[in-house]
Short mmCIF file of C-alpha atoms in Angstrom, two decimals:
data_model
loop_
_atom_site.label_atom_id
_atom_site.label_comp_id
_atom_site.label_asym_id
_atom_site.label_seq_id
_atom_site.Cartn_x
_atom_site.Cartn_y
_atom_site.Cartn_z
CA MET A 1 62.71 125.50 70.83
CA VAL A 2 60.56 122.37 70.78
CA ARG A 3 62.51 119.14 70.89
CA PRO A 4 61.37 116.69 68.17
CA ASP A 5 59.97 113.43 69.56
CA TYR A 6 62.14 111.32 67.25
CA LEU A 7 65.35 112.45 68.97
CA SER A 8 64.68 110.08 71.87
CA ASN A 9 65.40 107.20 69.45
CA TYR A 10 68.86 108.58 68.71
CA MET A 11 70.23 109.24 72.19
CA PHE A 12 73.42 107.33 73.02
CA ASP A 13 74.96 106.45 76.36
CA TRP A 14 78.56 107.10 75.31
CA GLU A 15 80.03 105.64 78.49
CA THR A 16 78.24 102.33 77.87
CA LEU A 17 79.23 102.30 74.19
CA ASP A 18 82.85 102.73 75.25
CA VAL A 19 82.50 99.63 77.45
CA VAL A 20 80.74 97.49 74.83
CA VAL A 21 82.77 98.37 71.72
CA GLY A 22 85.70 100.44 72.98
CA GLY A 23 87.50 97.83 75.07
CA ARG A 24 86.94 99.63 78.36
CA SER A 25 85.84 97.77 81.49
CA ALA A 26 82.55 98.60 83.22
CA LEU A 27 84.59 98.91 86.43
CA ASP A 28 86.41 101.90 84.93
CA SER A 29 83.41 103.73 83.49
CA LYS A 30 81.96 106.92 84.93
CA PHE A 31 78.81 105.08 85.98
CA PHE A 32 78.99 101.38 86.83
CA VAL A 33 75.22 101.02 86.32
CA ALA A 34 73.04 103.29 84.20
CA PRO A 35 70.18 105.04 86.09
CA LEU A 36 67.35 102.65 86.97
CA MET A 37 63.98 104.31 87.49
CA GLY A 38 62.07 102.31 90.06
CA THR A 39 61.65 98.68 91.01
CA GLU A 40 60.48 97.53 87.56
CA GLN A 41 63.65 98.73 85.83
CA VAL A 42 65.77 97.19 88.61
CA ASN A 43 64.02 93.85 88.05
CA GLN A 44 64.52 94.10 84.28
CA PHE A 45 68.23 94.78 84.79
CA LEU A 46 68.60 91.79 87.12
CA LYS A 47 66.76 89.54 84.64
CA GLY A 48 69.05 90.74 81.85
CA TYR A 49 72.04 89.96 84.06
CA GLY A 50 70.68 86.42 84.43
CA LEU A 51 69.23 86.65 87.93
CA ASP A 52 65.60 86.08 88.91
CA PRO A 53 64.46 88.93 91.22
CA ASN A 54 61.28 86.99 92.13
CA ASP A 55 63.02 83.78 93.18
CA PRO A 56 63.52 83.78 96.98
CA ILE A 57 66.58 81.50 96.75
CA SER A 58 68.21 83.71 94.11
CA LYS A 59 67.43 86.81 96.21
CA ALA A 60 68.95 85.22 99.32
CA GLU A 61 72.12 84.27 97.38
CA LEU A 62 72.40 87.78 96.01
CA PHE A 63 72.02 89.29 99.49
CA GLY A 64 74.73 86.90 100.69
CA ASN A 65 76.98 88.27 97.90
CA PHE A 66 76.17 91.78 99.13
CA GLN A 67 77.21 90.93 102.70
CA GLU A 68 80.42 89.25 101.49
CA ALA A 69 81.23 92.32 99.37
CA MET A 70 80.80 94.60 102.41
CA GLN A 71 83.12 92.40 104.49
CA PHE A 72 85.64 92.16 101.66
CA VAL A 73 85.83 95.95 101.25
CA ARG A 74 86.36 96.45 104.98
CA ARG A 75 89.05 93.76 105.19
CA TYR A 76 91.14 94.60 102.12
CA PHE A 77 90.48 98.20 101.10
CA LEU A 78 89.87 100.09 104.36
CA LYS A 79 92.19 100.83 107.26
CA GLU A 80 90.04 98.85 109.68
CA GLY A 81 91.22 95.65 107.97
CA ASN A 82 94.35 96.71 106.11
CA ASN A 83 96.91 99.21 107.40
CA GLU A 84 97.58 100.35 103.83
CA GLY A 85 93.88 100.77 103.05
CA LEU A 86 91.83 103.96 102.78
CA ASP A 87 90.95 105.85 105.95
CA LEU A 88 87.21 105.71 105.23
CA LYS A 89 84.10 104.10 106.70
CA ILE A 90 81.19 102.50 104.89
CA PRO A 91 78.12 104.77 105.38
CA ASN A 92 75.46 103.52 107.80
CA SER A 93 72.83 103.69 105.03
CA LEU A 94 74.44 100.67 103.34
CA TYR A 95 74.11 98.61 106.53
CA MET A 96 70.36 99.34 106.46
CA ILE A 97 69.87 97.70 103.04
CA THR A 98 67.74 94.53 103.10
CA ASP A 99 67.31 94.00 99.36
CA VAL A 100 69.86 94.34 96.56
CA GLY A 101 67.28 96.27 94.53
CA GLU A 102 67.71 99.11 97.05
CA LEU A 103 71.47 99.02 96.44
CA LEU A 104 70.97 99.37 92.68
CA LEU A 105 68.63 102.33 93.16
CA MET A 106 71.13 103.91 95.55
CA ALA A 107 74.04 103.42 93.13
CA THR A 108 72.13 105.12 90.31
CA GLY A 109 70.99 108.07 92.43
CA GLN A 110 67.33 107.02 92.45
CA LYS A 111 66.92 106.36 96.18
CA GLU A 112 65.50 109.21 98.24
CA GLY A 113 67.56 110.80 101.00
CA ILE A 114 70.90 109.57 99.60
CA ASP A 115 73.78 111.95 98.87
CA LYS A 116 76.45 111.65 96.16
CA GLU A 117 79.01 110.00 98.47
CA GLU A 118 76.56 107.27 99.50
CA GLU A 119 75.72 106.74 95.82
CA LEU A 120 79.42 106.17 95.06
CA TRP A 121 79.74 103.75 98.00
CA ALA A 122 76.81 101.71 96.68
CA GLU A 123 78.57 101.58 93.31
CA ILE A 124 81.76 100.29 94.99
CA ILE A 125 79.88 97.47 96.70
CA LEU A 126 78.17 96.54 93.41
CA LYS A 127 81.56 96.29 91.65
CA VAL A 128 82.79 93.81 94.26
CA MET A 129 79.48 91.89 94.18
CA HIS A 130 79.73 91.61 90.39
CA THR A 131 83.20 90.08 90.74
CA ILE A 132 82.09 87.66 93.47
CA LEU A 133 79.22 86.48 91.25
CA HIS A 134 81.66 85.63 88.45
CA VAL A 135 83.80 83.64 90.88
CA ASP A 136 80.79 81.72 92.22
CA LYS A 137 79.26 80.98 88.82
CA ASP A 138 82.34 79.52 87.15
CA LEU A 139 80.90 76.15 86.09
CA ARG A 140 84.32 74.49 85.90
CA SER A 141 84.91 74.88 89.65
CA THR A 142 82.58 71.87 90.13
CA TYR A 143 85.25 69.68 88.57
CA PHE A 144 88.24 71.21 90.35
CA SER A 145 89.51 68.08 92.11
CA VAL A 146 89.41 66.17 88.80
CA ILE A 147 91.18 69.07 87.05
CA GLN A 148 94.00 69.10 89.61
CA THR A 149 94.47 65.33 89.48
CA GLN A 150 94.63 65.11 85.68
CA ILE A 151 97.03 68.04 85.31
CA PHE A 152 99.39 67.18 88.18
CA ASP A 153 99.54 63.47 87.33
CA LYS A 154 101.10 64.32 83.96
CA PHE A 155 104.02 65.90 85.81
CA TYR A 156 104.32 63.51 88.77
CA LYS A 157 104.84 60.65 86.33
CA TYR A 158 108.29 62.05 85.49
CA ILE A 159 109.37 63.26 88.94
CA THR A 160 111.80 60.81 90.55
CA ARG A 161 113.93 60.83 93.65
CA ASP A 162 116.97 58.94 94.90
CA ALA A 163 118.43 59.07 98.39
CA ASP A 164 119.57 62.69 98.07
CA ASN A 165 118.22 64.30 94.90
CA LEU A 166 115.09 65.12 92.96
CA TYR A 167 114.93 64.71 89.18
CA LEU A 168 112.80 65.26 86.14
CA SER A 169 113.63 62.11 84.23
CA CYS A 170 112.71 59.77 81.42
CA GLY A 171 114.97 57.04 80.06
CA SER A 172 118.58 58.15 80.09
CA GLU A 173 117.86 61.85 80.58
CA LYS A 174 117.82 63.19 84.14
CA ILE A 175 117.53 66.88 84.97
CA LYS A 176 118.42 67.60 88.56
CA LEU A 177 115.81 69.67 90.39
CA VAL A 178 116.18 71.69 93.56
CA ASP A 179 112.41 71.53 94.06
CA PHE A 180 109.10 70.82 92.35
CA GLU A 181 105.98 72.55 93.69
CA THR A 182 102.30 72.46 92.81
CA LYS A 183 99.79 75.26 93.25
CA SER A 184 96.63 73.39 94.14
CA LYS A 185 94.09 76.19 94.36
CA LYS A 186 94.10 79.98 94.56
CA ALA A 187 92.44 81.34 97.71
CA ARG A 188 89.00 82.85 97.10
CA GLU A 189 90.08 86.32 98.30
CA SER A 190 93.12 86.24 95.99
CA VAL A 191 90.88 85.37 93.06
CA ILE A 192 88.56 88.31 93.81
CA ILE A 193 91.45 90.78 94.16
CA LYS A 194 93.02 89.56 90.94
CA LEU A 195 89.74 89.91 89.05
CA LEU A 196 89.17 93.40 90.46
CA HIS A 197 92.36 94.67 88.86
CA LYS A 198 91.98 92.79 85.55
CA VAL A 199 90.31 94.52 82.59
CA GLU A 200 88.40 91.32 81.75
CA ASN A 201 87.00 90.95 85.28
CA VAL A 202 85.59 87.45 84.69
CA ALA A 203 86.63 84.22 86.40
CA GLU A 204 87.08 82.41 83.07
CA GLU A 205 90.04 84.70 82.38
CA LEU A 206 92.10 83.53 85.36
CA PHE A 207 94.89 81.30 84.16
CA ASP A 208 96.84 80.49 87.31
CA ARG A 209 94.34 78.71 89.56
CA VAL A 210 96.33 75.54 88.94
CA GLY A 211 100.07 75.61 88.48
CA VAL A 212 103.45 73.94 88.87
CA ARG A 213 106.89 75.36 89.63
CA PHE A 214 110.28 73.85 88.82
CA ILE A 215 113.39 75.13 90.58
CA THR A 216 116.58 74.04 88.83
CA GLU A 217 120.25 74.41 89.72
CA THR A 218 121.08 76.46 86.61
CA LYS A 219 119.39 78.63 83.98
CA PHE A 220 120.42 76.18 81.28
CA ASP A 221 118.64 73.41 83.18
CA ALA A 222 115.52 75.63 83.20
CA LEU A 223 115.58 75.59 79.39
CA ARG A 224 116.17 71.84 79.44
CA VAL A 225 113.04 71.44 81.57
CA VAL A 226 110.97 73.26 78.93
CA ASN A 227 112.48 71.06 76.22
CA PHE A 228 111.74 67.93 78.28
CA LEU A 229 108.10 68.91 78.90
CA VAL A 230 107.51 69.40 75.17
CA ARG A 231 109.36 66.27 74.07
CA GLU A 232 107.44 64.03 76.47
CA ASN A 233 104.11 65.68 75.52
CA ILE A 234 103.54 66.84 79.09
CA ILE A 235 102.73 70.20 77.55
CA ILE A 236 101.49 70.65 73.98
CA PRO A 237 102.84 73.81 72.28
CA HIS A 238 99.59 74.17 70.30
CA ASN A 239 97.72 74.61 73.60
CA ILE A 240 99.96 77.42 74.89
CA LYS A 241 98.34 80.83 75.34
CA PRO A 242 100.95 83.08 73.62
CA SER A 243 100.06 86.32 75.44
CA ARG A 244 100.78 84.62 78.78
CA SER A 245 104.34 83.48 77.96
CA ILE A 246 107.07 85.37 79.81
CA ASN A 247 110.82 84.78 79.80
CA THR A 248 113.03 87.01 81.93
CA LEU A 249 115.52 84.25 82.70
CA VAL A 250 117.39 83.58 79.44
CA ASN A 251 117.97 85.77 76.38
CA LEU A 252 116.68 83.12 74.00
CA GLN A 253 117.40 85.02 70.79
CA ASP A 254 121.01 85.66 71.75
CA LEU A 255 121.55 82.06 72.88
CA LYS A 256 119.95 80.70 69.71
CA GLU A 257 122.46 82.65 67.59
CA LYS A 258 125.46 81.37 69.55
CA TYR A 259 124.31 77.84 70.38
CA GLN A 260 125.34 76.26 67.08
CA ASN A 261 128.85 77.70 67.40
CA ILE A 262 129.19 76.12 70.85
CA ILE A 263 128.04 72.78 69.40
CA LYS A 264 130.68 73.06 66.65
CA MET A 265 133.35 74.00 69.18
CA SER A 266 132.49 71.00 71.34
CA LEU A 267 132.84 68.70 68.31
CA ARG A 268 136.16 70.22 67.22
CA ASN A 269 137.69 70.09 70.67
CA ASP A 270 136.00 66.91 71.86
CA LEU A 271 134.70 68.77 74.94
CA ALA A 272 133.61 66.85 78.00
CA GLU A 273 129.96 67.32 78.99
CA ASP A 274 130.73 69.55 81.97
CA ARG A 275 132.84 71.92 79.81
CA PHE A 276 130.09 72.08 77.17
CA VAL A 277 127.49 72.95 79.83
CA ASN A 278 129.81 75.56 81.36
CA ALA A 279 130.23 77.21 77.95
CA ILE A 280 126.45 77.45 77.58
CA GLU A 281 126.09 78.85 81.09
CA ARG A 282 128.71 81.54 80.34
CA GLU A 283 126.78 82.65 77.25
CA ILE A 284 123.53 82.79 79.22
CA ALA A 285 125.16 84.86 81.98
CA GLU A 286 126.75 87.31 79.53
CA SER A 287 123.46 88.08 77.77
CA GLU A 288 121.34 88.32 80.92
CA SER A 289 121.37 92.13 81.07
CA SER A 290 119.85 92.44 77.58
CA ILE A 291 116.65 90.51 78.34
CA LYS A 292 113.52 92.47 77.43
CA ASP A 293 110.94 92.82 80.20
CA ASP A 294 107.29 93.39 79.20
CA ARG A 295 105.50 92.00 82.21
CA ASN A 296 102.57 92.42 84.52
CA LYS A 297 102.94 95.90 86.02
CA HIS A 298 102.56 94.47 89.54
CA THR A 299 105.56 92.18 89.13
CA SER A 300 108.93 93.47 90.32
CA LYS A 301 111.47 94.07 87.57
CA LYS A 302 113.83 91.92 89.62
CA TYR A 303 111.64 88.86 89.13
CA LYS A 304 113.45 86.33 86.92
CA ALA A 305 111.67 83.24 85.60
CA ILE A 306 110.26 81.39 82.62
CA GLN A 307 106.50 81.35 82.84
CA PHE A 308 103.79 80.19 80.46
CA THR A 309 100.18 79.04 80.43
CA CYS A 310 99.06 75.81 78.78
CA ARG A 311 95.62 74.24 78.43
CA GLN A 312 94.79 70.65 79.33
CA LEU A 313 91.81 68.78 77.92
CA ILE A 314 90.02 67.54 81.05
CA LYS A 315 87.88 64.41 80.83
CA TYR A 316 85.24 64.03 83.53
CA LYS A 317 83.17 60.85 83.77
CA ASN A 318 79.79 61.61 85.28
CA PRO A 319 79.25 59.17 88.21
CA PHE A 320 75.51 59.90 88.16
CA PHE A 321 75.21 58.44 84.65
CA LYS A 322 76.38 55.02 85.85
CA GLU A 323 74.05 55.10 88.87
CA PHE A 324 71.08 56.26 86.79
CA SER A 325 71.74 53.56 84.18
CA ALA A 326 71.53 50.94 86.97
CA VAL A 327 68.21 52.40 88.15
CA ARG A 328 66.89 52.39 84.57
CA LYS A 329 67.97 48.78 84.12
CA ALA A 330 66.03 47.80 87.27
CA ALA A 331 63.01 49.76 86.03
CA LYS A 332 63.17 47.93 82.70
CA ALA A 333 63.23 44.57 84.48
CA ASP A 334 60.18 45.55 86.53
CA GLY A 335 58.32 47.28 83.71
CA GLU A 336 54.86 47.21 85.33
CA SER A 337 54.71 50.03 87.87
CA GLU A 338 53.98 53.64 86.94
CA LEU A 339 57.32 54.65 88.50
CA SER A 340 59.21 52.17 86.27
CA LYS A 341 57.40 53.45 83.20
CA SER A 342 58.21 57.05 84.13
CA ILE A 343 61.87 56.19 84.59
CA MET A 344 61.99 54.40 81.23
CA ASN A 345 60.44 57.42 79.52
CA LEU A 346 63.09 59.81 80.81
CA ASP A 347 65.36 61.26 78.10
CA LEU A 348 68.91 59.97 78.71
CA SER A 349 70.34 62.36 76.13
CA MET A 350 70.03 65.16 78.71
CA ILE A 351 72.47 63.38 81.02
CA ALA A 352 76.07 63.69 79.89
CA ARG A 353 78.12 60.51 80.19
CA ASP A 354 81.37 62.49 79.83
CA VAL A 355 82.18 66.17 80.17
CA ARG A 356 85.25 67.46 78.28
CA PHE A 357 86.72 70.94 78.38
CA PHE A 358 90.07 72.71 78.24
CA TYR A 359 91.41 74.15 81.48
CA PRO A 360 94.44 76.45 81.81
CA PHE A 361 97.40 75.82 84.10
CA GLU A 362 100.55 77.82 84.68
CA VAL A 363 104.14 76.57 84.58
CA GLN A 364 106.95 78.54 86.28
CA ILE A 365 110.62 77.62 85.99
CA ALA A 366 113.55 79.37 87.68
CA ASP A 367 117.08 78.52 88.67
CA LEU A 368 117.90 78.46 92.41
CA LYS A 369 119.69 81.84 92.43
CA SER A 370 116.79 83.58 90.68
CA HIS A 371 114.24 81.81 92.89
CA LYS A 372 115.96 83.12 96.03
CA GLU A 373 115.95 86.65 94.61
CA ASN A 374 112.31 86.27 93.56
CA THR A 375 111.25 85.39 97.09
CA GLU A 376 113.12 88.20 98.83
CA GLY A 377 112.45 91.94 99.10
CA GLU A 378 110.71 93.73 96.25
CA ALA A 379 110.38 90.62 94.11
CA SER A 380 108.61 88.60 96.82
CA HIS A 381 105.06 87.32 96.38
CA ALA A 382 103.94 89.34 99.42
CA GLU A 383 105.06 92.57 97.73
CA TYR A 384 103.35 91.48 94.52
CA LYS A 385 100.08 90.87 96.41
CA LYS A 386 100.32 94.25 98.15
CA ALA A 387 100.75 96.01 94.80
CA GLN A 388 97.86 94.03 93.34
CA THR A 389 95.55 94.85 96.28
CA ARG A 390 96.45 98.54 96.08
CA SER A 391 95.78 98.60 92.35
CA ALA A 392 92.39 96.89 92.83
CA MET A 393 91.52 99.33 95.63
CA LYS A 394 92.33 102.39 93.50
CA ARG A 395 90.33 100.98 90.62
CA VAL A 396 87.21 100.10 92.63
CA PHE A 397 87.28 103.36 94.63
CA GLY A 398 88.32 105.52 91.64
CA ASN A 399 85.16 107.64 91.46
CA LEU A 400 84.99 108.14 95.23
CA ILE A 401 88.69 109.04 95.40
CA LYS A 402 88.13 111.73 92.74
CA TYR A 403 84.96 112.97 94.44
CA LYS A 404 86.63 113.34 97.84
CA ASN A 405 89.93 114.57 96.36
CA LEU A 406 91.87 111.92 98.27
CA GLU A 407 95.60 111.44 97.91
CA VAL A 408 96.31 107.74 97.36
#
């Protein structure tokens, strides 16, 4: 049977369609990169990705990403760097690569003398490289010190201390704190691991690079902290990312139903403040077991906290604009030389005076008892990171694990 020529116009790559319109990540598809026939197709793919295969600087950067990806895999996913990693070795053929184009051909089965296992290894390295590229090309990282300063300063303004205690305070209200911590910057390796296990797999989707943590004496005080942050406009509810809000500390619905009755009781019985607070705390404790828990699968079910992500509008004043304006002013005063004329003819509209953008930050609040439980045993951050690394490893090595029939 002769195949009609027109059929070539109606052939679909169903795996790719599932990635583009089906909500699946490229990291989880059967083939990370579709077959590339020869150097020309490799170059076209790289151009489509946004990279210039003919630019020596771009090629050197890309090869540096390749070397970092190799080191990263050895350190975090293999036994030689991680006792809980896979008992595998990167094939020697990958160490012989001198150009990333070769890696792409290898990953798509187009390089001569390469077997299926080496093809899958090349694909693994490309997945990690892809993630590293997204980390490196996050434009906002240029402004990170400004981002930290503007976000943290909003909180520091209300943190006070006397001889013995720490408070979140404004006017007559003072909420006693056990501790206040800031997360200044997520380590590069942690960012890569987190991206490797996220469906989105892009640096823009990381919401906890900057964060603050409040540790209060009681769960009720944790709620008071949230109320304080909203009332003083330290956080703006309209800028909260709803899907990132988690509360495993207080059954809010249950407390909301009973709170008004406690208010009425305090009025009827003229309760002292400490008795009113104790009544609230009893209600919170009694409803603790009924809290719903729909969290990150890597987080221990014992982890108790209030956690949410807010966005802050960052305002960055470009220091170059001021310096360039001074140079232009001097050129205008001179006005005669060719250099002065060239400077005066430059288009200032291409130089931004201010850069403004929203940046996410995470807020965590826990009472002291919950914080101690969170930092011990299964709920500890170390256990969380182990689970995250293992999940990323299984995801990146998925095709090779199936091919070799490995038990993981």
